[in-house]
PDB file of C-alpha atoms in Angstrom:
ATOM      1  CA  MET A  57    -117.300  20.104-197.405  1.00  0.00           C
ATOM      2  CA  LEU A  58    -119.680  21.662-194.937  1.00  0.00           C
ATOM      3  CA  ILE A  59    -117.942  23.823-192.335  1.00  0.00           C
ATOM      4  CA  LEU A  60    -119.790  24.676-189.124  1.00  0.00           C
ATOM      5  CA  SER A  61    -118.850  26.640-186.038  1.00  0.00           C
ATOM      6  CA  ARG A  62    -119.982  25.195-182.722  1.00  0.00           C
ATOM      7  CA  SER A  63    -119.344  26.121-179.117  1.00  0.00           C
ATOM      8  CA  LYS A  64    -118.928  23.869-176.094  1.00  0.00           C
ATOM      9  CA  GLY A  65    -122.168  22.018-175.400  1.00  0.00           C
ATOM     10  CA  GLN A  66    -123.572  22.484-178.902  1.00  0.00           C
ATOM     11  CA  LYS A  67    -124.368  19.574-181.196  1.00  0.00           C
ATOM     12  CA  ILE A  68    -124.463  18.625-184.855  1.00  0.00           C
ATOM     13  CA  MET A  69    -127.031  16.147-186.158  1.00  0.00           C
ATOM     14  CA  ILE A  70    -126.210  13.761-189.021  1.00  0.00           C
ATOM     15  CA  ASN A  71    -129.329  12.077-190.396  1.00  0.00           C
ATOM     16  CA  ASP A  72    -131.691  11.044-187.617  1.00  0.00           C
ATOM     17  CA  ASN A  73    -129.304   8.797-185.745  1.00  0.00           C
ATOM     18  CA  ILE A  74    -125.857  10.396-185.337  1.00  0.00           C
ATOM     19  CA  VAL A  75    -125.115  13.243-182.941  1.00  0.00           C
ATOM     20  CA  LEU A  76    -121.756  15.026-182.648  1.00  0.00           C
ATOM     21  CA  SER A  77    -121.360  16.994-179.411  1.00  0.00           C
ATOM     22  CA  VAL A  78    -118.634  19.506-178.616  1.00  0.00           C
ATOM     23  CA  ILE A  79    -117.514  18.403-175.155  1.00  0.00           C
ATOM     24  CA  GLU A  80    -114.535  20.666-174.537  1.00  0.00           C
ATOM     25  CA  VAL A  81    -112.427  23.263-176.305  1.00  0.00           C
ATOM     26  CA  ASN A  82    -108.895  23.726-174.967  1.00  0.00           C
ATOM     27  CA  GLY A  83    -106.617  25.861-177.140  1.00  0.00           C
ATOM     28  CA  ASP A  84    -106.328  24.178-180.532  1.00  0.00           C
ATOM     29  CA  GLN A  85    -107.748  20.873-179.267  1.00  0.00           C
ATOM     30  CA  VAL A  86    -111.446  19.984-179.353  1.00  0.00           C
ATOM     31  CA  ARG A  87    -113.034  16.987-177.606  1.00  0.00           C
ATOM     32  CA  ILE A  88    -116.011  15.630-179.508  1.00  0.00           C
ATOM     33  CA  GLY A  89    -118.585  13.110-178.340  1.00  0.00           C
ATOM     34  CA  ILE A  90    -120.253  10.876-180.920  1.00  0.00           C
ATOM     35  CA  GLU A  91    -123.581   9.119-180.449  1.00  0.00           C
ATOM     36  CA  ALA A  92    -124.297   6.617-183.220  1.00  0.00           C
ATOM     37  CA  PRO A  93    -125.968   3.241-183.680  1.00  0.00           C
ATOM     38  CA  ALA A  94    -123.833   0.204-182.896  1.00  0.00           C
ATOM     39  CA  ASN A  95    -123.686  -0.769-186.574  1.00  0.00           C
ATOM     40  CA  VAL A  96    -121.910   2.497-187.490  1.00  0.00           C
ATOM     41  CA  THR A  97    -118.137   2.154-187.320  1.00  0.00           C
ATOM     42  CA  ILE A  98    -116.228   5.216-186.154  1.00  0.00           C
ATOM     43  CA  TYR A  99    -112.454   5.586-186.398  1.00  0.00           C
ATOM     44  CA  ARG A 100    -109.930   8.361-186.039  1.00  0.00           C
ATOM     45  CA  GLU A 101    -108.529   9.117-189.491  1.00  0.00           C
ATOM     46  CA  GLU A 102    -105.062   7.704-188.773  1.00  0.00           C
ATOM     47  CA  ILE A 103    -106.554   4.424-187.539  1.00  0.00           C
ATOM     48  CA  TYR A 104    -108.839   4.220-190.583  1.00  0.00           C
ATOM     49  CA  GLU A 105    -105.883   4.795-192.924  1.00  0.00           C
ATOM     50  CA  ALA A 106    -103.828   2.107-191.127  1.00  0.00           C
ATOM     51  CA  ILE A 107    -106.695  -0.390-191.507  1.00  0.00           C
ATOM     52  CA  LYS A 108    -107.006   0.427-195.211  1.00  0.00           C
ATOM     53  CA  LYS A 109    -103.256  -0.081-195.684  1.00  0.00           C
ATOM     54  CA  GLN A 110    -103.309  -3.420-193.851  1.00  0.00           C
ATOM     55  CA  ASN A 111    -106.227  -4.584-195.986  1.00  0.00           C
ATOM     56  CA  GLN A 112    -104.435  -3.547-199.186  1.00  0.00           C
ATOM     57  CA  ASP A 113    -101.223  -5.264-198.031  1.00  0.00           C
ATOM     58  CA  ALA A 114    -103.212  -8.441-197.309  1.00  0.00           C
ATOM     59  CA  ILE A 115    -104.736  -8.387-200.802  1.00  0.00           C
ATOM     60  CA  GLU A 116    -101.309  -7.943-202.394  1.00  0.00           C
ATOM     61  CA  PHE A 117     -99.850 -10.708-200.197  1.00  0.00           C
ATOM     62  CA  ASP A 118    -102.693 -13.033-201.198  1.00  0.00           C
ATOM     63  CA  GLU A 119    -102.060 -12.336-204.892  1.00  0.00           C
ATOM     64  CA  ASP A 120     -98.323 -13.018-204.420  1.00  0.00           C
ATOM     65  CA  ILE A 121     -99.049 -16.319-202.666  1.00  0.00           C
ATOM     66  CA  GLN A 122    -101.361 -17.384-205.486  1.00  0.00           C
ATOM     67  CA  LYS A 123     -98.635 -16.668-208.064  1.00  0.00           C
ATOM     68  CA  ILE A 124     -96.060 -18.626-206.059  1.00  0.00           C
ATOM     69  CA  LEU A 125     -98.418 -21.577-205.629  1.00  0.00           C
ATOM     70  CA  GLN A 126     -99.141 -21.651-209.353  1.00  0.00           C
ATOM     71  CA  MET A 127     -95.411 -21.929-210.022  1.00  0.00           C
ATOM     72  CA  VAL A 128     -94.803 -24.585-207.354  1.00  0.00           C
ATOM     73  CA  ILE A 129     -97.860 -26.804-207.710  1.00  0.00           C
ATOM     74  CA  PRO A 130     -98.087 -28.367-211.163  1.00  0.00           C
ATOM     75  CA  ARG A 131    -101.485 -28.178-212.789  1.00  0.00           C
ATOM     76  CA  GLU A 132    -103.205 -31.430-213.631  1.00  0.00           C
ATOM     77  CA  LYS A 133    -103.220 -32.240-217.328  1.00  0.00           C
ATOM     78  CA  ASN A 134    -106.571 -33.228-218.841  1.00  0.00           C
TER      79      ASN A 134
END
């Protein structure tokens, strides 16, 4: 992990197309501005984790449905 110190108004560049700007520092809270291309998705960590959990739950639900359908729908005999 790279750790940098920045003051209000200073920026951090990521590659050639992402800019993080320190907008405000107020006690232990920091406001950060992010400039990135439209195709770059940006989430707060808690939102990202919730999306990952929902996706995993959907996969597990889909697998459960497939198992239930295999038990309910008889397979054709050749």
